[in-house]
Short mmCIF file of N, CA, C and O in Angstrom, two decimals:
data_model
loop_
_atom_site.label_atom_id
_atom_site.label_comp_id
_atom_site.label_asym_id
_atom_site.label_seq_id
_atom_site.Cartn_x
_atom_site.Cartn_y
_atom_site.Cartn_z
N MET A 12 0.84 -1.16 0.00
CA MET A 12 0.00 0.00 0.00
C MET A 12 0.90 1.24 0.00
O MET A 12 1.78 1.37 0.84
N PRO A 13 0.70 2.17 -0.93
CA PRO A 13 1.57 3.34 -0.99
C PRO A 13 1.35 4.25 0.22
O PRO A 13 0.29 4.27 0.82
N HIS A 14 2.41 4.99 0.57
CA HIS A 14 2.33 5.93 1.68
C HIS A 14 1.53 7.15 1.23
O HIS A 14 1.88 7.79 0.25
N LEU A 15 0.45 7.43 1.93
CA LEU A 15 -0.40 8.56 1.58
C LEU A 15 -0.20 9.69 2.57
O LEU A 15 -0.01 9.48 3.76
N THR A 16 -0.26 10.90 2.06
CA THR A 16 -0.15 12.08 2.92
C THR A 16 -1.54 12.51 3.37
O THR A 16 -2.55 12.06 2.83
N SER A 17 -1.57 13.41 4.34
CA SER A 17 -2.86 13.90 4.83
C SER A 17 -3.63 14.62 3.72
O SER A 17 -4.86 14.57 3.69
N THR A 18 -2.92 15.25 2.81
CA THR A 18 -3.58 15.93 1.69
C THR A 18 -4.27 14.92 0.77
O THR A 18 -5.41 15.14 0.34
N GLU A 19 -3.59 13.81 0.48
CA GLU A 19 -4.20 12.77 -0.35
C GLU A 19 -5.38 12.11 0.36
O GLU A 19 -6.41 11.83 -0.26
N ILE A 20 -5.23 11.90 1.66
CA ILE A 20 -6.32 11.31 2.44
C ILE A 20 -7.53 12.25 2.44
O ILE A 20 -8.66 11.82 2.28
N ALA A 21 -7.27 13.54 2.61
CA ALA A 21 -8.37 14.52 2.59
C ALA A 21 -9.11 14.45 1.26
O ALA A 21 -10.34 14.48 1.23
N GLY A 22 -8.36 14.35 0.16
CA GLY A 22 -8.99 14.24 -1.15
C GLY A 22 -9.85 12.99 -1.28
O GLY A 22 -10.94 13.04 -1.86
N ARG A 23 -9.37 11.90 -0.75
CA ARG A 23 -10.16 10.65 -0.82
C ARG A 23 -11.43 10.75 0.02
O ARG A 23 -12.47 10.24 -0.38
N ILE A 24 -11.32 11.37 1.19
CA ILE A 24 -12.52 11.55 2.03
C ILE A 24 -13.52 12.45 1.31
O ILE A 24 -14.72 12.17 1.28
N GLU A 25 -13.03 13.52 0.70
CA GLU A 25 -13.92 14.42 -0.05
C GLU A 25 -14.58 13.69 -1.21
O GLU A 25 -15.77 13.88 -1.46
N ASP A 26 -13.82 12.86 -1.92
CA ASP A 26 -14.40 12.09 -3.03
C ASP A 26 -15.47 11.12 -2.52
O ASP A 26 -16.51 10.95 -3.15
N LEU A 27 -15.19 10.49 -1.40
CA LEU A 27 -16.10 9.49 -0.86
C LEU A 27 -17.43 10.13 -0.44
O LEU A 27 -18.50 9.59 -0.71
N TYR A 28 -17.34 11.28 0.22
CA TYR A 28 -18.55 11.93 0.74
C TYR A 28 -19.09 13.03 -0.17
O TYR A 28 -20.17 13.56 0.08
N GLY A 29 -18.35 13.39 -1.20
CA GLY A 29 -18.85 14.35 -2.18
C GLY A 29 -18.95 15.79 -1.69
O GLY A 29 -19.76 16.55 -2.20
N SER A 30 -18.13 16.16 -0.71
CA SER A 30 -18.13 17.52 -0.18
C SER A 30 -16.73 17.89 0.26
O SER A 30 -15.93 17.01 0.59
N PRO A 31 -16.44 19.20 0.34
CA PRO A 31 -15.13 19.62 0.84
C PRO A 31 -14.94 19.24 2.31
O PRO A 31 -15.92 19.13 3.07
N LEU A 32 -13.70 19.06 2.72
CA LEU A 32 -13.39 18.62 4.07
C LEU A 32 -13.93 19.58 5.13
O LEU A 32 -14.42 19.13 6.17
N ASP A 33 -13.87 20.88 4.88
CA ASP A 33 -14.38 21.85 5.85
C ASP A 33 -15.88 21.64 6.08
O ASP A 33 -16.35 21.69 7.23
N GLU A 34 -16.63 21.42 5.02
CA GLU A 34 -18.07 21.19 5.15
C GLU A 34 -18.35 19.89 5.87
O GLU A 34 -19.26 19.81 6.70
N LEU A 35 -17.56 18.86 5.56
CA LEU A 35 -17.75 17.57 6.21
C LEU A 35 -17.45 17.67 7.71
O LEU A 35 -18.17 17.08 8.53
N THR A 36 -16.42 18.43 8.06
CA THR A 36 -16.08 18.61 9.46
C THR A 36 -17.21 19.33 10.20
O THR A 36 -17.60 18.93 11.30
N ALA A 37 -17.74 20.38 9.60
CA ALA A 37 -18.85 21.12 10.21
C ALA A 37 -20.08 20.23 10.35
O ALA A 37 -20.76 20.24 11.38
N TYR A 38 -20.34 19.42 9.35
CA TYR A 38 -21.49 18.52 9.39
C TYR A 38 -21.32 17.46 10.48
O TYR A 38 -22.24 17.17 11.23
N ALA A 39 -20.12 16.89 10.57
CA ALA A 39 -19.87 15.80 11.52
C ALA A 39 -19.97 16.27 12.97
O ALA A 39 -20.31 15.47 13.85
N GLU A 40 -19.70 17.55 13.22
CA GLU A 40 -19.77 18.06 14.59
C GLU A 40 -21.18 17.98 15.16
O GLU A 40 -21.35 17.82 16.35
N GLY A 41 -22.18 18.06 14.33
CA GLY A 41 -23.56 18.01 14.80
C GLY A 41 -24.18 16.63 14.74
O GLY A 41 -25.38 16.49 14.96
N GLN A 42 -23.41 15.64 14.41
CA GLN A 42 -23.93 14.29 14.24
C GLN A 42 -23.39 13.36 15.33
O GLN A 42 -22.33 13.62 15.90
N PRO A 43 -24.08 12.24 15.60
CA PRO A 43 -23.50 11.25 16.51
C PRO A 43 -22.26 10.63 15.86
O PRO A 43 -22.12 10.66 14.64
N PRO A 44 -21.35 10.10 16.68
CA PRO A 44 -20.13 9.51 16.11
C PRO A 44 -20.47 8.43 15.08
O PRO A 44 -21.40 7.66 15.26
N GLY A 45 -19.70 8.43 14.02
CA GLY A 45 -19.89 7.46 12.95
C GLY A 45 -18.64 7.36 12.11
O GLY A 45 -17.56 7.82 12.50
N MET A 46 -18.76 6.78 10.93
CA MET A 46 -17.62 6.57 10.06
C MET A 46 -16.98 7.90 9.64
O MET A 46 -15.76 8.01 9.61
N LEU A 47 -17.80 8.89 9.34
CA LEU A 47 -17.25 10.18 8.92
C LEU A 47 -16.40 10.79 10.03
O LEU A 47 -15.27 11.23 9.78
N SER A 48 -16.90 10.81 11.24
CA SER A 48 -16.12 11.40 12.33
C SER A 48 -14.85 10.58 12.60
O SER A 48 -13.80 11.15 12.93
N ALA A 49 -14.91 9.27 12.42
CA ALA A 49 -13.72 8.44 12.60
C ALA A 49 -12.68 8.77 11.53
O ALA A 49 -11.48 8.92 11.83
N LEU A 50 -13.11 8.89 10.28
CA LEU A 50 -12.18 9.24 9.20
C LEU A 50 -11.57 10.62 9.41
O LEU A 50 -10.37 10.82 9.20
N LEU A 51 -12.38 11.57 9.84
CA LEU A 51 -11.87 12.91 10.08
C LEU A 51 -10.87 12.93 11.23
O LEU A 51 -9.85 13.61 11.18
N GLY A 52 -11.13 12.14 12.27
CA GLY A 52 -10.20 12.03 13.38
C GLY A 52 -8.88 11.40 12.97
O GLY A 52 -7.80 11.86 13.37
N MET A 53 -8.94 10.37 12.13
CA MET A 53 -7.72 9.74 11.63
C MET A 53 -6.94 10.71 10.75
O MET A 53 -5.71 10.76 10.81
N HIS A 54 -7.65 11.49 9.95
CA HIS A 54 -7.00 12.48 9.10
C HIS A 54 -6.30 13.53 9.96
O HIS A 54 -5.15 13.91 9.68
N ASP A 55 -6.97 13.99 11.01
CA ASP A 55 -6.37 14.99 11.89
C ASP A 55 -5.12 14.45 12.57
O ASP A 55 -4.12 15.16 12.70
N ALA A 56 -5.17 13.19 13.02
CA ALA A 56 -3.99 12.59 13.66
C ALA A 56 -2.83 12.47 12.68
O ALA A 56 -1.68 12.71 13.04
N LEU A 57 -3.13 12.13 11.43
CA LEU A 57 -2.09 12.04 10.40
C LEU A 57 -1.49 13.42 10.12
O LEU A 57 -0.28 13.57 10.04
N ALA A 58 -2.34 14.43 9.99
CA ALA A 58 -1.86 15.79 9.74
C ALA A 58 -1.00 16.29 10.90
O ALA A 58 0.04 16.93 10.68
N LEU A 59 -1.39 15.98 12.12
CA LEU A 59 -0.61 16.37 13.29
C LEU A 59 0.76 15.68 13.29
O LEU A 59 1.79 16.32 13.55
N ALA A 60 0.78 14.41 12.95
CA ALA A 60 2.05 13.67 12.89
C ALA A 60 2.95 14.26 11.80
O ALA A 60 4.17 14.39 12.01
N GLU A 61 2.38 14.64 10.68
CA GLU A 61 3.18 15.25 9.60
C GLU A 61 3.76 16.60 10.04
O GLU A 61 4.91 16.91 9.74
N ARG A 62 2.97 17.39 10.75
CA ARG A 62 3.50 18.66 11.26
C ARG A 62 4.60 18.42 12.28
O ARG A 62 5.61 19.13 12.30
N SER A 63 4.43 17.40 13.10
CA SER A 63 5.44 17.05 14.10
C SER A 63 6.74 16.62 13.43
O SER A 63 7.83 16.99 13.88
N ILE A 64 6.65 15.88 12.34
CA ILE A 64 7.84 15.48 11.58
C ILE A 64 8.58 16.73 11.10
O ILE A 64 9.81 16.83 11.25
N ASP A 65 7.84 17.67 10.53
CA ASP A 65 8.47 18.90 10.03
C ASP A 65 9.16 19.67 11.16
O ASP A 65 10.29 20.14 11.00
N ILE A 66 8.49 19.79 12.29
CA ILE A 66 9.06 20.54 13.42
C ILE A 66 10.34 19.88 13.92
O ILE A 66 11.36 20.55 14.12
N HIS A 67 10.31 18.57 14.13
CA HIS A 67 11.49 17.87 14.66
C HIS A 67 12.63 17.83 13.64
O HIS A 67 13.81 17.94 14.02
N ARG A 68 12.30 17.70 12.37
CA ARG A 68 13.33 17.71 11.34
C ARG A 68 14.03 19.07 11.30
O ARG A 68 15.26 19.16 11.23
N ASP A 69 13.23 20.14 11.37
CA ASP A 69 13.81 21.49 11.37
C ASP A 69 14.67 21.72 12.61
O ASP A 69 15.74 22.33 12.54
N HIS A 70 14.20 21.24 13.74
CA HIS A 70 14.96 21.38 14.99
C HIS A 70 16.31 20.66 14.88
O HIS A 70 17.35 21.21 15.26
N LEU A 71 16.29 19.45 14.33
CA LEU A 71 17.54 18.70 14.16
C LEU A 71 18.47 19.40 13.18
O LEU A 71 19.69 19.43 13.38
N ALA A 72 17.92 19.97 12.13
CA ALA A 72 18.75 20.67 11.15
C ALA A 72 19.45 21.87 11.80
O ALA A 72 20.63 22.14 11.48
N ARG A 73 18.77 22.55 12.70
CA ARG A 73 19.41 23.66 13.40
C ARG A 73 20.51 23.17 14.35
O ARG A 73 21.54 23.83 14.52
N LEU A 74 20.30 22.00 14.96
CA LEU A 74 21.29 21.47 15.91
C LEU A 74 22.59 21.01 15.23
O LEU A 74 23.65 21.06 15.84
N VAL A 75 22.49 20.55 13.98
CA VAL A 75 23.67 19.97 13.32
C VAL A 75 24.25 20.88 12.24
O VAL A 75 24.94 20.40 11.34
N GLN A 76 24.04 22.16 12.34
CA GLN A 76 24.64 23.09 11.37
C GLN A 76 26.17 22.98 11.47
O GLN A 76 26.71 22.83 12.57
N PRO A 77 26.83 23.05 10.33
CA PRO A 77 28.29 22.84 10.33
C PRO A 77 29.07 23.79 11.25
O PRO A 77 30.06 23.39 11.86
N GLU A 78 28.65 25.02 11.38
CA GLU A 78 29.41 25.98 12.20
C GLU A 78 29.12 25.84 13.69
O GLU A 78 29.74 26.49 14.50
N ARG A 79 28.18 24.98 14.06
CA ARG A 79 27.79 24.83 15.46
C ARG A 79 28.62 23.74 16.13
O ARG A 79 28.78 22.64 15.60
N GLN A 80 29.10 24.02 17.31
CA GLN A 80 29.84 23.05 18.11
C GLN A 80 28.85 22.19 18.89
O GLN A 80 27.88 22.70 19.44
N LEU A 81 29.09 20.88 18.90
CA LEU A 81 28.23 19.96 19.65
C LEU A 81 28.95 19.55 20.93
O LEU A 81 29.93 18.83 20.91
N GLY A 82 28.41 20.03 22.04
CA GLY A 82 28.93 19.62 23.34
C GLY A 82 28.03 18.56 23.93
O GLY A 82 27.08 18.07 23.30
N ARG A 83 28.34 18.18 25.15
CA ARG A 83 27.57 17.14 25.84
C ARG A 83 26.09 17.52 25.93
O ARG A 83 25.21 16.69 25.71
N HIS A 84 25.81 18.75 26.25
CA HIS A 84 24.44 19.23 26.38
C HIS A 84 23.70 19.16 25.04
O HIS A 84 22.55 18.72 24.97
N GLU A 85 24.35 19.59 23.98
CA GLU A 85 23.72 19.58 22.64
C GLU A 85 23.48 18.16 22.14
O GLU A 85 22.48 17.91 21.46
N VAL A 86 24.37 17.24 22.49
CA VAL A 86 24.22 15.85 22.05
C VAL A 86 22.96 15.24 22.67
O VAL A 86 22.21 14.52 21.99
N SER A 87 22.68 15.55 23.92
CA SER A 87 21.45 15.01 24.54
C SER A 87 20.21 15.57 23.82
O SER A 87 19.22 14.85 23.62
N HIS A 88 20.26 16.85 23.42
CA HIS A 88 19.15 17.43 22.65
C HIS A 88 19.05 16.77 21.28
O HIS A 88 17.94 16.56 20.78
N LEU A 89 20.17 16.46 20.69
CA LEU A 89 20.19 15.80 19.39
C LEU A 89 19.54 14.43 19.48
O LEU A 89 18.68 14.08 18.66
N PHE A 90 19.92 13.64 20.49
CA PHE A 90 19.33 12.31 20.66
C PHE A 90 17.83 12.41 20.93
O PHE A 90 17.04 11.63 20.39
N ASP A 91 17.43 13.37 21.75
CA ASP A 91 16.01 13.55 22.04
C ASP A 91 15.24 13.93 20.76
O ASP A 91 14.15 13.42 20.51
N GLY A 92 15.83 14.80 19.95
CA GLY A 92 15.19 15.20 18.70
C GLY A 92 15.05 14.04 17.72
O GLY A 92 14.03 13.89 17.05
N VAL A 93 16.09 13.20 17.66
CA VAL A 93 16.03 12.03 16.78
C VAL A 93 14.94 11.07 17.25
O VAL A 93 14.17 10.53 16.44
N ARG A 94 14.85 10.86 18.57
CA ARG A 94 13.82 9.97 19.12
C ARG A 94 12.42 10.50 18.79
O ARG A 94 11.54 9.77 18.34
N ARG A 95 12.22 11.79 18.99
CA ARG A 95 10.91 12.40 18.72
C ARG A 95 10.56 12.35 17.24
O ARG A 95 9.41 12.12 16.86
N LEU A 96 11.56 12.55 16.39
CA LEU A 96 11.32 12.46 14.94
C LEU A 96 10.93 11.04 14.56
O LEU A 96 9.99 10.84 13.79
N ALA A 97 11.62 10.06 15.13
CA ALA A 97 11.29 8.66 14.83
C ALA A 97 9.87 8.32 15.30
O ALA A 97 9.12 7.63 14.59
N GLU A 98 9.47 8.82 16.44
CA GLU A 98 8.11 8.58 16.93
C GLU A 98 7.07 9.22 16.00
O GLU A 98 6.05 8.61 15.69
N ALA A 99 7.34 10.43 15.57
CA ALA A 99 6.40 11.12 14.68
C ALA A 99 6.28 10.39 13.34
O ALA A 99 5.18 10.26 12.80
N VAL A 100 7.39 9.88 12.83
CA VAL A 100 7.36 9.12 11.58
C VAL A 100 6.55 7.84 11.76
O VAL A 100 5.72 7.48 10.91
N ALA A 101 6.76 7.16 12.89
CA ALA A 101 6.01 5.92 13.14
C ALA A 101 4.51 6.19 13.25
O ALA A 101 3.70 5.46 12.66
N VAL A 102 4.14 7.23 13.96
CA VAL A 102 2.72 7.58 14.08
C VAL A 102 2.14 7.92 12.72
O VAL A 102 1.04 7.48 12.36
N SER A 103 2.87 8.68 11.94
CA SER A 103 2.41 9.06 10.61
C SER A 103 2.17 7.83 9.73
O SER A 103 1.14 7.73 9.06
N GLU A 104 3.11 6.90 9.75
CA GLU A 104 2.98 5.70 8.91
C GLU A 104 1.79 4.85 9.35
O GLU A 104 1.03 4.35 8.51
N VAL A 105 1.62 4.69 10.66
CA VAL A 105 0.49 3.88 11.15
C VAL A 105 -0.83 4.54 10.79
O VAL A 105 -1.75 3.88 10.32
N GLN A 106 -0.93 5.84 11.02
CA GLN A 106 -2.18 6.55 10.70
C GLN A 106 -2.47 6.49 9.20
O GLN A 106 -3.61 6.26 8.81
N ALA A 107 -1.45 6.70 8.38
CA ALA A 107 -1.66 6.67 6.93
C ALA A 107 -2.12 5.30 6.47
O ALA A 107 -3.05 5.19 5.66
N ARG A 108 -1.49 4.25 6.98
CA ARG A 108 -1.91 2.89 6.59
C ARG A 108 -3.33 2.59 7.05
O ARG A 108 -4.11 2.00 6.31
N SER A 109 -3.63 2.97 8.28
CA SER A 109 -4.96 2.67 8.83
C SER A 109 -6.07 3.38 8.06
O SER A 109 -7.04 2.75 7.65
N VAL A 110 -5.91 4.67 7.87
CA VAL A 110 -6.97 5.41 7.18
C VAL A 110 -7.06 4.99 5.71
O VAL A 110 -8.15 4.92 5.15
N ALA A 111 -5.94 4.67 5.08
CA ALA A 111 -5.98 4.20 3.69
C ALA A 111 -6.70 2.87 3.60
O ALA A 111 -7.49 2.64 2.67
N ALA A 112 -6.47 1.98 4.56
CA ALA A 112 -7.16 0.68 4.55
C ALA A 112 -8.66 0.86 4.73
O ALA A 112 -9.47 0.20 4.06
N VAL A 113 -9.05 1.75 5.63
CA VAL A 113 -10.48 2.00 5.84
C VAL A 113 -11.09 2.60 4.58
O VAL A 113 -12.15 2.16 4.13
N LEU A 114 -10.43 3.58 4.00
CA LEU A 114 -10.96 4.21 2.79
C LEU A 114 -11.05 3.23 1.63
O LEU A 114 -11.98 3.29 0.82
N GLN A 115 -10.09 2.32 1.56
CA GLN A 115 -10.11 1.32 0.49
C GLN A 115 -11.30 0.38 0.64
O GLN A 115 -11.83 -0.12 -0.34
N SER A 116 -11.73 0.16 1.88
CA SER A 116 -12.84 -0.76 2.11
C SER A 116 -14.20 -0.10 1.87
O SER A 116 -15.21 -0.79 1.83
N LEU A 117 -14.20 1.21 1.74
CA LEU A 117 -15.45 1.94 1.54
C LEU A 117 -15.59 2.34 0.08
O LEU A 117 -14.62 2.54 -0.62
N ALA A 118 -16.82 2.45 -0.35
CA ALA A 118 -17.09 2.92 -1.70
C ALA A 118 -18.25 3.89 -1.63
O ALA A 118 -19.13 3.76 -0.78
N ARG A 119 -18.23 4.85 -2.50
CA ARG A 119 -19.32 5.82 -2.55
C ARG A 119 -20.55 5.13 -3.08
O ARG A 119 -20.51 4.41 -4.09
N VAL A 120 -21.64 5.34 -2.40
CA VAL A 120 -22.91 4.75 -2.82
C VAL A 120 -23.46 5.61 -3.93
O VAL A 120 -23.57 6.84 -3.78
N PRO A 121 -23.78 5.00 -5.09
CA PRO A 121 -24.34 5.80 -6.17
C PRO A 121 -25.68 6.40 -5.75
O PRO A 121 -26.37 5.87 -4.90
N ALA A 122 -25.98 7.52 -6.36
CA ALA A 122 -27.25 8.18 -6.06
C ALA A 122 -28.40 7.23 -6.35
O ALA A 122 -28.39 6.48 -7.32
N ALA A 123 -29.35 7.26 -5.49
CA ALA A 123 -30.50 6.37 -5.63
C ALA A 123 -31.29 6.75 -6.87
O ALA A 123 -31.67 7.90 -7.07
N VAL A 124 -31.52 5.78 -7.71
CA VAL A 124 -32.32 5.97 -8.91
C VAL A 124 -33.72 5.49 -8.57
O VAL A 124 -33.89 4.35 -8.14
N PRO A 125 -34.71 6.36 -8.74
CA PRO A 125 -36.06 5.91 -8.41
C PRO A 125 -36.48 4.76 -9.31
O PRO A 125 -36.28 4.79 -10.52
N SER A 126 -37.01 3.74 -8.69
CA SER A 126 -37.47 2.60 -9.48
C SER A 126 -38.82 2.93 -10.09
O SER A 126 -39.59 3.70 -9.52
N PRO A 127 -39.09 2.34 -11.25
CA PRO A 127 -40.38 2.64 -11.88
C PRO A 127 -41.51 2.15 -10.98
O PRO A 127 -41.36 1.16 -10.27
N PRO A 128 -42.62 2.87 -10.99
CA PRO A 128 -43.72 2.45 -10.13
C PRO A 128 -44.23 1.08 -10.55
O PRO A 128 -44.33 0.77 -11.73
N THR A 129 -44.49 0.27 -9.58
CA THR A 129 -45.03 -1.06 -9.88
C THR A 129 -46.54 -0.94 -10.00
O THR A 129 -47.19 -0.27 -9.18
N PRO A 130 -47.09 -1.56 -11.03
CA PRO A 130 -48.54 -1.46 -11.19
C PRO A 130 -49.24 -2.17 -10.04
O PRO A 130 -48.77 -3.19 -9.55
N SER A 131 -50.34 -1.59 -9.63
CA SER A 131 -51.08 -2.23 -8.54
C SER A 131 -51.82 -3.44 -9.11
O SER A 131 -52.21 -3.46 -10.28
N PRO A 132 -51.98 -4.45 -8.29
CA PRO A 132 -52.66 -5.65 -8.80
C PRO A 132 -54.12 -5.32 -9.14
O PRO A 132 -54.72 -4.44 -8.52
N PRO A 133 -54.68 -6.03 -10.13
CA PRO A 133 -56.06 -5.74 -10.51
C PRO A 133 -57.00 -6.08 -9.35
O PRO A 133 -56.72 -6.95 -8.54
N LEU A 134 -58.07 -5.33 -9.31
CA LEU A 134 -59.05 -5.59 -8.27
C LEU A 134 -59.72 -6.92 -8.54
O LEU A 134 -60.08 -7.24 -9.67
N SER A 135 -59.89 -7.67 -7.51
CA SER A 135 -60.54 -8.98 -7.70
C SER A 135 -62.03 -8.84 -7.39
O SER A 135 -62.46 -7.92 -6.71
N ALA A 136 -62.77 -9.80 -7.87
CA ALA A 136 -64.21 -9.80 -7.62
C ALA A 136 -64.44 -10.09 -6.15
O ALA A 136 -63.63 -10.72 -5.50
N PRO A 137 -65.55 -9.61 -5.61
CA PRO A 137 -65.83 -9.89 -4.20
C PRO A 137 -65.95 -11.39 -3.99
O PRO A 137 -66.34 -12.13 -4.89
N PRO A 138 -65.60 -11.85 -2.82
CA PRO A 138 -65.67 -13.30 -2.58
C PRO A 138 -67.10 -13.82 -2.64
O PRO A 138 -68.04 -13.11 -2.30
N LEU A 139 -67.21 -15.04 -3.10
CA LEU A 139 -68.53 -15.67 -3.18
C LEU A 139 -68.95 -16.12 -1.79
O LEU A 139 -68.11 -16.50 -0.97
N PRO A 140 -70.24 -16.08 -1.53
CA PRO A 140 -70.69 -16.51 -0.20
C PRO A 140 -70.44 -18.01 -0.03
O PRO A 140 -70.55 -18.79 -0.95
N VAL A 141 -70.12 -18.37 1.15
CA VAL A 141 -69.89 -19.78 1.47
C VAL A 141 -71.16 -20.29 2.13
O VAL A 141 -71.67 -19.70 3.07
N TRP A 142 -71.64 -21.40 1.63
CA TRP A 142 -72.86 -21.98 2.19
C TRP A 142 -72.45 -22.89 3.33
O TRP A 142 -71.72 -23.84 3.17
N GLY A 143 -72.87 -22.55 4.49
CA GLY A 143 -72.57 -23.37 5.65
C GLY A 143 -73.53 -24.54 5.74
O GLY A 143 -74.45 -24.70 4.93
N ALA A 144 -73.38 -25.35 6.72
CA ALA A 144 -74.24 -26.53 6.90
C ALA A 144 -75.68 -26.12 7.15
O ALA A 144 -76.60 -26.81 6.76
N ARG A 145 -75.92 -25.03 7.80
CA ARG A 145 -77.29 -24.61 8.13
C ARG A 145 -77.90 -23.74 7.04
O ARG A 145 -79.10 -23.55 7.03
N ALA A 146 -77.07 -23.19 6.22
CA ALA A 146 -77.60 -22.28 5.22
C ALA A 146 -78.37 -23.08 4.18
O ALA A 146 -77.98 -24.15 3.77
N GLN A 147 -79.47 -22.52 3.79
CA GLN A 147 -80.31 -23.14 2.77
C GLN A 147 -80.24 -22.29 1.52
O GLN A 147 -80.30 -21.09 1.60
N PRO A 148 -80.12 -22.94 0.38
CA PRO A 148 -80.12 -22.16 -0.83
C PRO A 148 -81.50 -21.49 -1.02
O PRO A 148 -82.50 -21.99 -0.55
N LEU A 149 -81.50 -20.39 -1.68
CA LEU A 149 -82.76 -19.70 -1.94
C LEU A 149 -83.54 -20.48 -2.98
O LEU A 149 -82.99 -20.96 -3.96
N THR A 150 -84.81 -20.61 -2.72
CA THR A 150 -85.66 -21.30 -3.69
C THR A 150 -86.75 -20.34 -4.12
O THR A 150 -87.17 -19.46 -3.37
N ARG A 151 -87.26 -20.54 -5.26
CA ARG A 151 -88.35 -19.71 -5.76
C ARG A 151 -89.66 -20.24 -5.27
O ARG A 151 -89.88 -21.44 -5.25
N ARG A 152 -90.51 -19.41 -4.96
CA ARG A 152 -91.84 -19.80 -4.53
C ARG A 152 -92.86 -19.47 -5.51
O ARG A 152 -92.96 -18.70 -6.27
#
């Protein structure tokens, strides 16, 4: 399964539900929890992990600039930054795989096409009277 970004996931959610993500988010807030709110939550977690990757990568780039001296104190910050970056990457990959698998299992339901009206059955004749044991047929006098 290819690695999907939060932007690609957002596009797939929009395609599935046929509305922009902002509208879907506003709609989901007024609804009981369901598939849409779960997908939006997974998308938000993926987007947060991607932002975290960017932040930690930038922080590490500042720590390892060629003109900067790395002392004991800076090395501990470097190790902490690497650990946090690895965690953010792991979260991003798990979220991307999970939401992609869920989206792959879903399909947009085509618009309901009204079925042609079914003709009503013909009216039947009224039921014939049943002659019971005591009933006597009518006779002419």
